[in-house]
Amino acid sequence: MKTILKATGVIIVGLALSFLPGKGVQAGIAKDNWYYAFDSLTDSISGNTVGGTKYEIGGMAYGEKNGQSIFVISTKLPLEGTASTYADDGYIALGDILINSTTDSFNVASEKGNLSAIHLVLNNAAGVSSLGFYENVVAKSVTTANGLLLNSVGAYHNYVPNHGGTPSMGDLALNTSEIDSSQHILNVIASGDLKGNINLLDANALQNLGYDSSYIGREGYNTIAVGFDSSLLRNGKFTALFSPECGNDIMALIYGKQSVPESSTTLGLLVFGTIGSLVIKKRQKSVLAR
């Protein structure tokens, strides 16, 4: 394991942690009860353009404060999504945040109904109707209906470098066993049990919670943040996965949630986190596009 470097209160988590093999992973940063995970800024696709498109994801963050768990997503997509002629319904919405706390891959955990998830917006193609935190989740992919012409996650990861970009899935290596690269990315809830409410957080609320926008916040990117009762999220290691309906960029955050006081210096050491965001006016079925 690489050494954990510590300077001015910032903990840089090494790339070579035992559960992060392979390439395509960038080091995350843990600071003041927050964990920040970074994504490549040149791995989104829109039409024939690769990198810096309206689907680009800059990173994700996870924090715990005042009994809340908070996910933050930095993305060029606004909360309401974007119009697209490639999508079946003419619109591409944000996906849901899928959370895997098991030792199975996302695909297997989904088949067993063992995922957790945050339904962030009402205008995507999820099979649930209320915003909130869900358990016993079965997930699905809506990328094809939203215009993605590539036939799998693996094809997407091959397409990006062949067209000048650098593929990344945040904390997950490109060759990870947590994702079935022969299939499309799972990105919305198909079914699940609603367990609790979520709240959208603005910039002032995030600042009061100790969030530092300088890590994953960038000019031209939107900050989408959601908070919920921390007791809803299971303790232990989890992977949070996020992608827009079109699957034209993929981001993952891995974190080790612990039952310790938030003032403890150990909080965030077993890091690799998660993110959050969103609410919107309900639309008709929504899917993915290029």
C-alpha positions as protocol buffer text, in pm:
chain_id: "A"
residue {
  index: 1
  type: MET
  ca { x: 0 y: 0 z: 0 }
}
residue {
  index: 2
  type: LYS
  ca { x: 126 y: 344 z: -83 }
}
residue {
  index: 3
  type: THR
  ca { x: 202 y: 579 z: 199 }
}
residue {
  index: 4
  type: ILE
  ca { x: -77 y: 815 z: 301 }
}
residue {
  index: 5
  type: LEU
  ca { x: 65 y: 1166 z: 272 }
}
residue {
  index: 6
  type: LYS
  ca { x: -52 y: 1423 z: 522 }
}
residue {
  index: 7
  type: ALA
  ca { x: 3 y: 1796 z: 490 }
}
residue {
  index: 8
  type: THR
  ca { x: -181 y: 2097 z: 632 }
}
residue {
  index: 9
  type: GLY
  ca { x: -465 y: 1876 z: 747 }
}
residue {
  index: 10
  type: VAL
  ca { x: -519 y: 1717 z: 408 }
}
residue {
  index: 11
  type: ILE
  ca { x: -496 y: 1340 z: 364 }
}
residue {
  index: 12
  type: ILE
  ca { x: -412 y: 1218 z: 13 }
}
residue {
  index: 13
  type: VAL
  ca { x: -522 y: 861 z: -32 }
}
residue {
  index: 14
  type: GLY
  ca { x: -280 y: 655 z: -243 }
}
residue {
  index: 15
  type: LEU
  ca { x: -383 y: 497 z: -569 }
}
residue {
  index: 16
  type: ALA
  ca { x: -258 y: 150 z: -486 }
}
residue {
  index: 17
  type: LEU
  ca { x: -504 y: 52 z: -213 }
}
residue {
  index: 18
  type: SER
  ca { x: -571 y: -319 z: -227 }
}
residue {
  index: 19
  type: PHE
  ca { x: -931 y: -275 z: -340 }
}
residue {
  index: 20
  type: LEU
  ca { x: -838 y: -41 z: -629 }
}
residue {
  index: 21
  type: PRO
  ca { x: -632 y: -244 z: -874 }
}
residue {
  index: 22
  type: GLY
  ca { x: -554 y: -147 z: -1231 }
}
residue {
  index: 23
  type: LYS
  ca { x: -542 y: 180 z: -1421 }
}
residue {
  index: 24
  type: GLY
  ca { x: -772 y: 478 z: -1453 }
}
residue {
  index: 25
  type: VAL
  ca { x: -786 y: 572 z: -1083 }
}
residue {
  index: 26
  type: GLN
  ca { x: -696 y: 914 z: -946 }
}
residue {
  index: 27
  type: ALA
  ca { x: -602 y: 974 z: -583 }
}
residue {
  index: 28
  type: GLY
  ca { x: -878 y: 1117 z: -368 }
}
residue {
  index: 29
  type: ILE
  ca { x: -841 y: 1365 z: -83 }
}
residue {
  index: 30
  type: ALA
  ca { x: -988 y: 1342 z: 268 }
}
residue {
  index: 31
  type: LYS
  ca { x: -1016 y: 1664 z: 468 }
}
residue {
  index: 32
  type: ASP
  ca { x: -1230 y: 1781 z: 762 }
}
residue {
  index: 33
  type: ASN
  ca { x: -1486 y: 1496 z: 751 }
}
residue {
  index: 34
  type: TRP
  ca { x: -1513 y: 1519 z: 373 }
}
residue {
  index: 35
  type: TYR
  ca { x: -1378 y: 1292 z: 100 }
}
residue {
  index: 36
  type: TYR
  ca { x: -1323 y: 1425 z: -253 }
}
residue {
  index: 37
  type: ALA
  ca { x: -1295 y: 1189 z: -552 }
}
residue {
  index: 38
  type: PHE
  ca { x: -1179 y: 1312 z: -893 }
}
residue {
  index: 39
  type: ASP
  ca { x: -1271 y: 1218 z: -1247 }
}
residue {
  index: 40
  type: SER
  ca { x: -1101 y: 1279 z: -1580 }
}
residue {
  index: 41
  type: LEU
  ca { x: -1219 y: 1599 z: -1748 }
}
residue {
  index: 42
  type: THR
  ca { x: -1175 y: 1448 z: -2095 }
}
residue {
  index: 43
  type: ASP
  ca { x: -1389 y: 1133 z: -2090 }
}
residue {
  index: 44
  type: SER
  ca { x: -1741 y: 1249 z: -2173 }
}
residue {
  index: 45
  type: ILE
  ca { x: -1895 y: 1204 z: -2518 }
}
residue {
  index: 46
  type: SER
  ca { x: -2136 y: 1422 z: -2713 }
}
residue {
  index: 47
  type: GLY
  ca { x: -2185 y: 1341 z: -3079 }
}
residue {
  index: 48
  type: ASN
  ca { x: -1834 y: 1317 z: -3224 }
}
residue {
  index: 49
  type: THR
  ca { x: -1678 y: 1523 z: -2944 }
}
residue {
  index: 50
  type: VAL
  ca { x: -1484 y: 1355 z: -2662 }
}
residue {
  index: 51
  type: GLY
  ca { x: -1395 y: 1549 z: -2347 }
}
residue {
  index: 52
  type: GLY
  ca { x: -1533 y: 1865 z: -2192 }
}
residue {
  index: 53
  type: THR
  ca { x: -1884 y: 1807 z: -2324 }
}
residue {
  index: 54
  type: LYS
  ca { x: -2208 y: 1899 z: -2152 }
}
residue {
  index: 55
  type: TYR
  ca { x: -2207 y: 1551 z: -1989 }
}
residue {
  index: 56
  type: GLU
  ca { x: -1866 y: 1588 z: -1824 }
}
residue {
  index: 57
  type: ILE
  ca { x: -1840 y: 1494 z: -1455 }
}
residue {
  index: 58
  type: GLY
  ca { x: -1560 y: 1663 z: -1260 }
}
residue {
  index: 59
  type: GLY
  ca { x: -1580 y: 1466 z: -937 }
}
residue {
  index: 60
  type: MET
  ca { x: -1782 y: 1359 z: -637 }
}
residue {
  index: 61
  type: ALA
  ca { x: -1761 y: 1419 z: -264 }
}
residue {
  index: 62
  type: TYR
  ca { x: -1902 y: 1259 z: 48 }
}
residue {
  index: 63
  type: GLY
  ca { x: -1926 y: 1411 z: 395 }
}
residue {
  index: 64
  type: GLU
  ca { x: -2082 y: 1348 z: 735 }
}
residue {
  index: 65
  type: LYS
  ca { x: -2194 y: 1635 z: 956 }
}
residue {
  index: 66
  type: ASN
  ca { x: -2467 y: 1699 z: 1216 }
}
residue {
  index: 67
  type: GLY
  ca { x: -2615 y: 1354 z: 1168 }
}
residue {
  index: 68
  type: GLN
  ca { x: -2633 y: 1394 z: 792 }
}
residue {
  index: 69
  type: SER
  ca { x: -2466 y: 1209 z: 509 }
}
residue {
  index: 70
  type: ILE
  ca { x: -2407 y: 1435 z: 211 }
}
residue {
  index: 71
  type: PHE
  ca { x: -2324 y: 1353 z: -149 }
}
residue {
  index: 72
  type: VAL
  ca { x: -2198 y: 1620 z: -388 }
}
residue {
  index: 73
  type: ILE
  ca { x: -2163 y: 1588 z: -766 }
}
residue {
  index: 74
  type: SER
  ca { x: -1971 y: 1831 z: -984 }
}
residue {
  index: 75
  type: THR
  ca { x: -2101 y: 1809 z: -1340 }
}
residue {
  index: 76
  type: LYS
  ca { x: -2162 y: 2026 z: -1643 }
}
residue {
  index: 77
  type: LEU
  ca { x: -2519 y: 1893 z: -1657 }
}
residue {
  index: 78
  type: PRO
  ca { x: -2765 y: 2115 z: -1468 }
}
residue {
  index: 79
  type: LEU
  ca { x: -3012 y: 1972 z: -1218 }
}
residue {
  index: 80
  type: GLU
  ca { x: -3289 y: 1969 z: -1475 }
}
residue {
  index: 81
  type: GLY
  ca { x: -3085 y: 1781 z: -1736 }
}
residue {
  index: 82
  type: THR
  ca { x: -3057 y: 1875 z: -2103 }
}
residue {
  index: 83
  type: ALA
  ca { x: -3247 y: 1852 z: -2430 }
}
residue {
  index: 84
  type: SER
  ca { x: -3117 y: 1595 z: -2680 }
}
residue {
  index: 85
  type: THR
  ca { x: -3235 y: 1487 z: -3022 }
}
residue {
  index: 86
  type: TYR
  ca { x: -3071 y: 1149 z: -2959 }
}
residue {
  index: 87
  type: ALA
  ca { x: -3295 y: 1059 z: -2663 }
}
residue {
  index: 88
  type: ASP
  ca { x: -3624 y: 880 z: -2725 }
}
residue {
  index: 89
  type: ASP
  ca { x: -3814 y: 1145 z: -2531 }
}
residue {
  index: 90
  type: GLY
  ca { x: -3593 y: 1434 z: -2641 }
}
residue {
  index: 91
  type: TYR
  ca { x: -3438 y: 1486 z: -2300 }
}
residue {
  index: 92
  type: ILE
  ca { x: -3151 y: 1347 z: -2091 }
}
residue {
  index: 93
  type: ALA
  ca { x: -3183 y: 1365 z: -1714 }
}
residue {
  index: 94
  type: LEU
  ca { x: -2942 y: 1297 z: -1433 }
}
residue {
  index: 95
  type: GLY
  ca { x: -2920 y: 938 z: -1320 }
}
residue {
  index: 96
  type: ASP
  ca { x: -2964 y: 813 z: -963 }
}
residue {
  index: 97
  type: ILE
  ca { x: -2681 y: 755 z: -716 }
}
residue {
  index: 98
  type: LEU
  ca { x: -2646 y: 377 z: -680 }
}
residue {
  index: 99
  type: ILE
  ca { x: -2469 y: 248 z: -368 }
}
residue {
  index: 100
  type: ASN
  ca { x: -2316 y: -97 z: -332 }
}
residue {
  index: 101
  type: SER
  ca { x: -2222 y: -207 z: 22 }
}
residue {
  index: 102
  type: THR
  ca { x: -2186 y: -575 z: -67 }
}
residue {
  index: 103
  type: THR
  ca { x: -1891 y: -782 z: -188 }
}
residue {
  index: 104
  type: ASP
  ca { x: -2075 y: -854 z: -514 }
}
residue {
  index: 105
  type: SER
  ca { x: -2044 y: -647 z: -829 }
}
residue {
  index: 106
  type: PHE
  ca { x: -2307 y: -382 z: -898 }
}
residue {
  index: 107
  type: ASN
  ca { x: -2469 y: -608 z: -1155 }
}
residue {
  index: 108
  type: VAL
  ca { x: -2493 y: -909 z: -922 }
}
residue {
  index: 109
  type: ALA
  ca { x: -2601 y: -699 z: -623 }
}
residue {
  index: 110
  type: SER
  ca { x: -2870 y: -545 z: -842 }
}
residue {
  index: 111
  type: GLU
  ca { x: -2995 y: -885 z: -953 }
}
residue {
  index: 112
  type: LYS
  ca { x: -3024 y: -982 z: -585 }
}
residue {
  index: 113
  type: GLY
  ca { x: -3198 y: -655 z: -495 }
}
residue {
  index: 114
  type: ASN
  ca { x: -2914 y: -564 z: -258 }
}
residue {
  index: 115
  type: LEU
  ca { x: -2826 y: -212 z: -374 }
}
residue {
  index: 116
  type: SER
  ca { x: -2913 y: 114 z: -199 }
}
residue {
  index: 117
  type: ALA
  ca { x: -2984 y: 427 z: -402 }
}
residue {
  index: 118
  type: ILE
  ca { x: -3073 y: 794 z: -393 }
}
residue {
  index: 119
  type: HIS
  ca { x: -3345 y: 901 z: -636 }
}
residue {
  index: 120
  type: LEU
  ca { x: -3227 y: 1252 z: -713 }
}
residue {
  index: 121
  type: VAL
  ca { x: -3465 y: 1386 z: -975 }
}
residue {
  index: 122
  type: LEU
  ca { x: -3820 y: 1322 z: -1083 }
}
residue {
  index: 123
  type: ASN
  ca { x: -3762 y: 1354 z: -1456 }
}
residue {
  index: 124
  type: ASN
  ca { x: -3549 y: 1047 z: -1519 }
}
residue {
  index: 125
  type: ALA
  ca { x: -3664 y: 700 z: -1625 }
}
residue {
  index: 126
  type: ALA
  ca { x: -3645 y: 537 z: -1282 }
}
residue {
  index: 127
  type: GLY
  ca { x: -3919 y: 296 z: -1181 }
}
residue {
  index: 128
  type: VAL
  ca { x: -3993 y: 481 z: -855 }
}
residue {
  index: 129
  type: SER
  ca { x: -4196 y: 800 z: -820 }
}
residue {
  index: 130
  type: SER
  ca { x: -4072 y: 968 z: -500 }
}
residue {
  index: 131
  type: LEU
  ca { x: -3742 y: 1141 z: -431 }
}
residue {
  index: 132
  type: GLY
  ca { x: -3559 y: 975 z: -144 }
}
residue {
  index: 133
  type: PHE
  ca { x: -3322 y: 710 z: -13 }
}
residue {
  index: 134
  type: TYR
  ca { x: -3407 y: 354 z: -122 }
}
residue {
  index: 135
  type: GLU
  ca { x: -3308 y: 6 z: -9 }
}
residue {
  index: 136
  type: ASN
  ca { x: -3357 y: -338 z: -169 }
}
residue {
  index: 137
  type: VAL
  ca { x: -3285 y: -175 z: -502 }
}
residue {
  index: 138
  type: VAL
  ca { x: -3282 y: -339 z: -841 }
}
residue {
  index: 139
  type: ALA
  ca { x: -3119 y: -103 z: -1094 }
}
residue {
  index: 140
  type: LYS
  ca { x: -3138 y: -75 z: -1472 }
}
residue {
  index: 141
  type: SER
  ca { x: -2959 y: 96 z: -1758 }
}
residue {
  index: 142
  type: VAL
  ca { x: -3139 y: 352 z: -1976 }
}
residue {
  index: 143
  type: THR
  ca { x: -2841 y: 447 z: -2192 }
}
residue {
  index: 144
  type: THR
  ca { x: -2967 y: 304 z: -2521 }
}
residue {
  index: 145
  type: ALA
  ca { x: -3300 y: 488 z: -2499 }
}
residue {
  index: 146
  type: ASN
  ca { x: -3100 y: 804 z: -2435 }
}
residue {
  index: 147
  type: GLY
  ca { x: -2896 y: 774 z: -2751 }
}
residue {
  index: 148
  type: LEU
  ca { x: -2574 y: 595 z: -2656 }
}
residue {
  index: 149
  type: LEU
  ca { x: -2459 y: 412 z: -2969 }
}
residue {
  index: 150
  type: LEU
  ca { x: -2176 y: 222 z: -2800 }
}
residue {
  index: 151
  type: ASN
  ca { x: -2280 y: -124 z: -2688 }
}
residue {
  index: 152
  type: SER
  ca { x: -2113 y: -152 z: -2345 }
}
residue {
  index: 153
  type: VAL
  ca { x: -1904 y: 13 z: -2075 }
}
residue {
  index: 154
  type: GLY
  ca { x: -1599 y: -155 z: -2226 }
}
residue {
  index: 155
  type: ALA
  ca { x: -1674 y: -8 z: -2568 }
}
residue {
  index: 156
  type: TYR
  ca { x: -1706 y: 337 z: -2408 }
}
residue {
  index: 157
  type: HIS
  ca { x: -1369 y: 298 z: -2234 }
}
residue {
  index: 158
  type: ASN
  ca { x: -1209 y: 203 z: -2566 }
}
residue {
  index: 159
  type: TYR
  ca { x: -1376 y: 482 z: -2762 }
}
residue {
  index: 160
  type: VAL
  ca { x: -1256 y: 765 z: -2535 }
}
residue {
  index: 161
  type: PRO
  ca { x: -876 y: 714 z: -2571 }
}
residue {
  index: 162
  type: ASN
  ca { x: -914 y: 636 z: -2941 }
}
residue {
  index: 163
  type: HIS
  ca { x: -1058 y: 986 z: -2982 }
}
residue {
  index: 164
  type: GLY
  ca { x: -811 y: 1184 z: -2771 }
}
residue {
  index: 165
  type: GLY
  ca { x: -963 y: 1152 z: -2423 }
}
residue {
  index: 166
  type: THR
  ca { x: -853 y: 989 z: -2097 }
}
residue {
  index: 167
  type: PRO
  ca { x: -1110 y: 739 z: -1961 }
}
residue {
  index: 168
  type: SER
  ca { x: -1178 y: 728 z: -1588 }
}
residue {
  index: 169
  type: MET
  ca { x: -1442 y: 614 z: -1341 }
}
residue {
  index: 170
  type: GLY
  ca { x: -1317 y: 813 z: -1043 }
}
residue {
  index: 171
  type: ASP
  ca { x: -1220 y: 574 z: -764 }
}
residue {
  index: 172
  type: LEU
  ca { x: -1289 y: 262 z: -973 }
}
residue {
  index: 173
  type: ALA
  ca { x: -1023 y: 121 z: -1202 }
}
residue {
  index: 174
  type: LEU
  ca { x: -1127 y: 68 z: -1564 }
}
residue {
  index: 175
  type: ASN
  ca { x: -1072 y: -307 z: -1527 }
}
residue {
  index: 176
  type: THR
  ca { x: -1265 y: -330 z: -1198 }
}
residue {
  index: 177
  type: SER
  ca { x: -1474 y: -638 z: -1126 }
}
residue {
  index: 178
  type: GLU
  ca { x: -1737 y: -413 z: -960 }
}
residue {
  index: 179
  type: ILE
  ca { x: -1871 y: -321 z: -1304 }
}
residue {
  index: 180
  type: ASP
  ca { x: -1962 y: -565 z: -1582 }
}
residue {
  index: 181
  type: SER
  ca { x: -1787 y: -394 z: -1874 }
}
residue {
  index: 182
  type: SER
  ca { x: -1966 y: -616 z: -2126 }
}
residue {
  index: 183
  type: GLN
  ca { x: -2297 y: -447 z: -2043 }
}
residue {
  index: 184
  type: HIS
  ca { x: -2429 y: -92 z: -2029 }
}
residue {
  index: 185
  type: ILE
  ca { x: -2381 y: 99 z: -1705 }
}
residue {
  index: 186
  type: LEU
  ca { x: -2659 y: 72 z: -1447 }
}
residue {
  index: 187
  type: ASN
  ca { x: -2776 y: 427 z: -1381 }
}
residue {
  index: 188
  type: VAL
  ca { x: -3132 y: 445 z: -1245 }
}
residue {
  index: 189
  type: ILE
  ca { x: -3352 y: 262 z: -996 }
}
residue {
  index: 190
  type: ALA
  ca { x: -3583 y: -1 z: -1147 }
}
residue {
  index: 191
  type: SER
  ca { x: -3748 y: -89 z: -816 }
}
residue {
  index: 192
  type: GLY
  ca { x: -3682 y: -44 z: -445 }
}
residue {
  index: 193
  type: ASP
  ca { x: -3824 y: 41 z: -103 }
}
residue {
  index: 194
  type: LEU
  ca { x: -3834 y: 405 z: 6 }
}
residue {
  index: 195
  type: LYS
  ca { x: -3663 y: 439 z: 346 }
}
residue {
  index: 196
  type: GLY
  ca { x: -3614 y: 812 z: 401 }
}
residue {
  index: 197
  type: ASN
  ca { x: -3629 y: 1166 z: 269 }
}
residue {
  index: 198
  type: ILE
  ca { x: -3353 y: 1364 z: 103 }
}
residue {
  index: 199
  type: ASN
  ca { x: -3286 y: 1739 z: 97 }
}
residue {
  index: 200
  type: LEU
  ca { x: -3117 y: 1942 z: -173 }
}
residue {
  index: 201
  type: LEU
  ca { x: -2840 y: 2165 z: -37 }
}
residue {
  index: 202
  type: ASP
  ca { x: -2729 y: 2499 z: -177 }
}
residue {
  index: 203
  type: ALA
  ca { x: -2379 y: 2650 z: -171 }
}
residue {
  index: 204
  type: ASN
  ca { x: -2430 y: 2826 z: 163 }
}
residue {
  index: 205
  type: ALA
  ca { x: -2552 y: 2507 z: 330 }
}
residue {
  index: 206
  type: LEU
  ca { x: -2254 y: 2315 z: 196 }
}
residue {
  index: 207
  type: GLN
  ca { x: -2010 y: 2578 z: 317 }
}
residue {
  index: 208
  type: ASN
  ca { x: -2165 y: 2564 z: 666 }
}
residue {
  index: 209
  type: LEU
  ca { x: -2113 y: 2188 z: 659 }
}
residue {
  index: 210
  type: GLY
  ca { x: -1742 y: 2230 z: 588 }
}
residue {
  index: 211
  type: TYR
  ca { x: -1748 y: 2145 z: 218 }
}
residue {
  index: 212
  type: ASP
  ca { x: -1454 y: 2293 z: 26 }
}
residue {
  index: 213
  type: SER
  ca { x: -1557 y: 2378 z: -330 }
}
residue {
  index: 214
  type: SER
  ca { x: -1196 y: 2426 z: -440 }
}
residue {
  index: 215
  type: TYR
  ca { x: -1139 y: 2052 z: -474 }
}
residue {
  index: 216
  type: ILE
  ca { x: -1397 y: 1943 z: -734 }
}
residue {
  index: 217
  type: GLY
  ca { x: -1575 y: 2270 z: -806 }
}
residue {
  index: 218
  type: ARG
  ca { x: -1482 y: 2421 z: -1142 }
}
residue {
  index: 219
  type: GLU
  ca { x: -1594 y: 2712 z: -1355 }
}
residue {
  index: 220
  type: GLY
  ca { x: -1873 y: 2600 z: -1586 }
}
residue {
  index: 221
  type: TYR
  ca { x: -1967 y: 2305 z: -1365 }
}
residue {
  index: 222
  type: ASN
  ca { x: -2279 y: 2269 z: -1152 }
}
residue {
  index: 223
  type: THR
  ca { x: -2264 y: 2160 z: -789 }
}
residue {
  index: 224
  type: ILE
  ca { x: -2549 y: 1922 z: -708 }
}
residue {
  index: 225
  type: ALA
  ca { x: -2573 y: 1821 z: -342 }
}
residue {
  index: 226
  type: VAL
  ca { x: -2813 y: 1610 z: -139 }
}
residue {
  index: 227
  type: GLY
  ca { x: -2829 y: 1531 z: 233 }
}
residue {
  index: 228
  type: PHE
  ca { x: -3015 y: 1267 z: 431 }
}
residue {
  index: 229
  type: ASP
  ca { x: -3020 y: 1104 z: 775 }
}
residue {
  index: 230
  type: SER
  ca { x: -2684 y: 931 z: 810 }
}
residue {
  index: 231
  type: SER
  ca { x: -2843 y: 631 z: 985 }
}
residue {
  index: 232
  type: LEU
  ca { x: -2998 y: 532 z: 649 }
}
residue {
  index: 233
  type: LEU
  ca { x: -2655 y: 453 z: 503 }
}
residue {
  index: 234
  type: ARG
  ca { x: -2496 y: 132 z: 624 }
}
residue {
  index: 235
  type: ASN
  ca { x: -2159 y: 144 z: 800 }
}
residue {
  index: 236
  type: GLY
  ca { x: -1857 y: -5 z: 627 }
}
residue {
  index: 237
  type: LYS
  ca { x: -1710 y: 24 z: 280 }
}
residue {
  index: 238
  type: PHE
  ca { x: -1939 y: 123 z: -3 }
}
residue {
  index: 239
  type: THR
  ca { x: -1908 y: 229 z: -364 }
}
residue {
  index: 240
  type: ALA
  ca { x: -2133 y: 504 z: -498 }
}
residue {
  index: 241
  type: LEU
  ca { x: -2192 y: 510 z: -874 }
}
residue {
  index: 242
  type: PHE
  ca { x: -2333 y: 796 z: -1081 }
}
residue {
  index: 243
  type: SER
  ca { x: -2392 y: 854 z: -1450 }
}
residue {
  index: 244
  type: PRO
  ca { x: -2638 y: 1063 z: -1653 }
}
residue {
  index: 245
  type: GLU
  ca { x: -2914 y: 871 z: -1828 }
}
residue {
  index: 246
  type: CYS
  ca { x: -2706 y: 856 z: -2146 }
}
residue {
  index: 247
  type: GLY
  ca { x: -2407 y: 700 z: -1970 }
}
residue {
  index: 248
  type: ASN
  ca { x: -2175 y: 939 z: -2155 }
}
residue {
  index: 249
  type: ASP
  ca { x: -1960 y: 977 z: -1843 }
}
residue {
  index: 250
  type: ILE
  ca { x: -1928 y: 750 z: -1539 }
}
residue {
  index: 251
  type: MET
  ca { x: -1816 y: 841 z: -1187 }
}
residue {
  index: 252
  type: ALA
  ca { x: -1761 y: 629 z: -876 }
}
residue {
  index: 253
  type: LEU
  ca { x: -1664 y: 711 z: -520 }
}
residue {
  index: 254
  type: ILE
  ca { x: -1549 y: 458 z: -260 }
}
residue {
  index: 255
  type: TYR
  ca { x: -1570 y: 530 z: 111 }
}
residue {
  index: 256
  type: GLY
  ca { x: -1544 y: 350 z: 444 }
}
residue {
  index: 257
  type: LYS
  ca { x: -1830 y: 479 z: 662 }
}
residue {
  index: 258
  type: GLN
  ca { x: -1767 y: 430 z: 1033 }
}
residue {
  index: 259
  type: SER
  ca { x: -1964 y: 473 z: 1356 }
}
residue {
  index: 260
  type: VAL
  ca { x: -1722 y: 723 z: 1508 }
}
residue {
  index: 261
  type: PRO
  ca { x: -1758 y: 1083 z: 1627 }
}
residue {
  index: 262
  type: GLU
  ca { x: -1720 y: 1323 z: 1336 }
}
residue {
  index: 263
  type: SER
  ca { x: -1438 y: 1498 z: 1523 }
}
residue {
  index: 264
  type: SER
  ca { x: -1227 y: 1184 z: 1513 }
}
residue {
  index: 265
  type: THR
  ca { x: -917 y: 1209 z: 1297 }
}
residue {
  index: 266
  type: THR
  ca { x: -980 y: 856 z: 1174 }
}
residue {
  index: 267
  type: LEU
  ca { x: -1296 y: 957 z: 991 }
}
residue {
  index: 268
  type: GLY
  ca { x: -1214 y: 963 z: 625 }
}
residue {
  index: 269
  type: LEU
  ca { x: -896 y: 755 z: 650 }
}
residue {
  index: 270
  type: LEU
  ca { x: -1070 y: 449 z: 512 }
}
residue {
  index: 271
  type: VAL
  ca { x: -1199 y: 669 z: 240 }
}
residue {
  index: 272
  type: PHE
  ca { x: -1338 y: 671 z: -99 }
}
residue {
  index: 273
  type: GLY
  ca { x: -1678 y: 821 z: -98 }
}
residue {
  index: 274
  type: THR
  ca { x: -1983 y: 923 z: -265 }
}
residue {
  index: 275
  type: ILE
  ca { x: -2183 y: 1212 z: -385 }
}
residue {
  index: 276
  type: GLY
  ca { x: -2507 y: 1364 z: -419 }
}
residue {
  index: 277
  type: SER
  ca { x: -2771 y: 1583 z: -563 }
}
residue {
  index: 278
  type: LEU
  ca { x: -3087 y: 1684 z: -720 }
}
residue {
  index: 279
  type: VAL
  ca { x: -3453 y: 1745 z: -752 }
}
residue {
  index: 280
  type: ILE
  ca { x: -3672 y: 1838 z: -1042 }
}
residue {
  index: 281
  type: LYS
  ca { x: -4013 y: 1878 z: -1188 }
}
residue {
  index: 282
  type: LYS
  ca { x: -4149 y: 1547 z: -1308 }
}
residue {
  index: 283
  type: ARG
  ca { x: -4119 y: 1473 z: -1678 }
}
residue {
  index: 284
  type: GLN
  ca { x: -4223 y: 1185 z: -1891 }
}
residue {
  index: 285
  type: LYS
  ca { x: -3989 y: 889 z: -1937 }
}
residue {
  index: 286
  type: SER
  ca { x: -3630 y: 1000 z: -1985 }
}
residue {
  index: 287
  type: VAL
  ca { x: -3326 y: 816 z: -2111 }
}
residue {
  index: 288
  type: LEU
  ca { x: -2974 y: 867 z: -2243 }
}
residue {
  index: 289
  type: ALA
  ca { x: -2819 y: 1034 z: -2542 }
}
residue {
  index: 290
  type: ARG
  ca { x: -2497 y: 1142 z: -2708 }
}
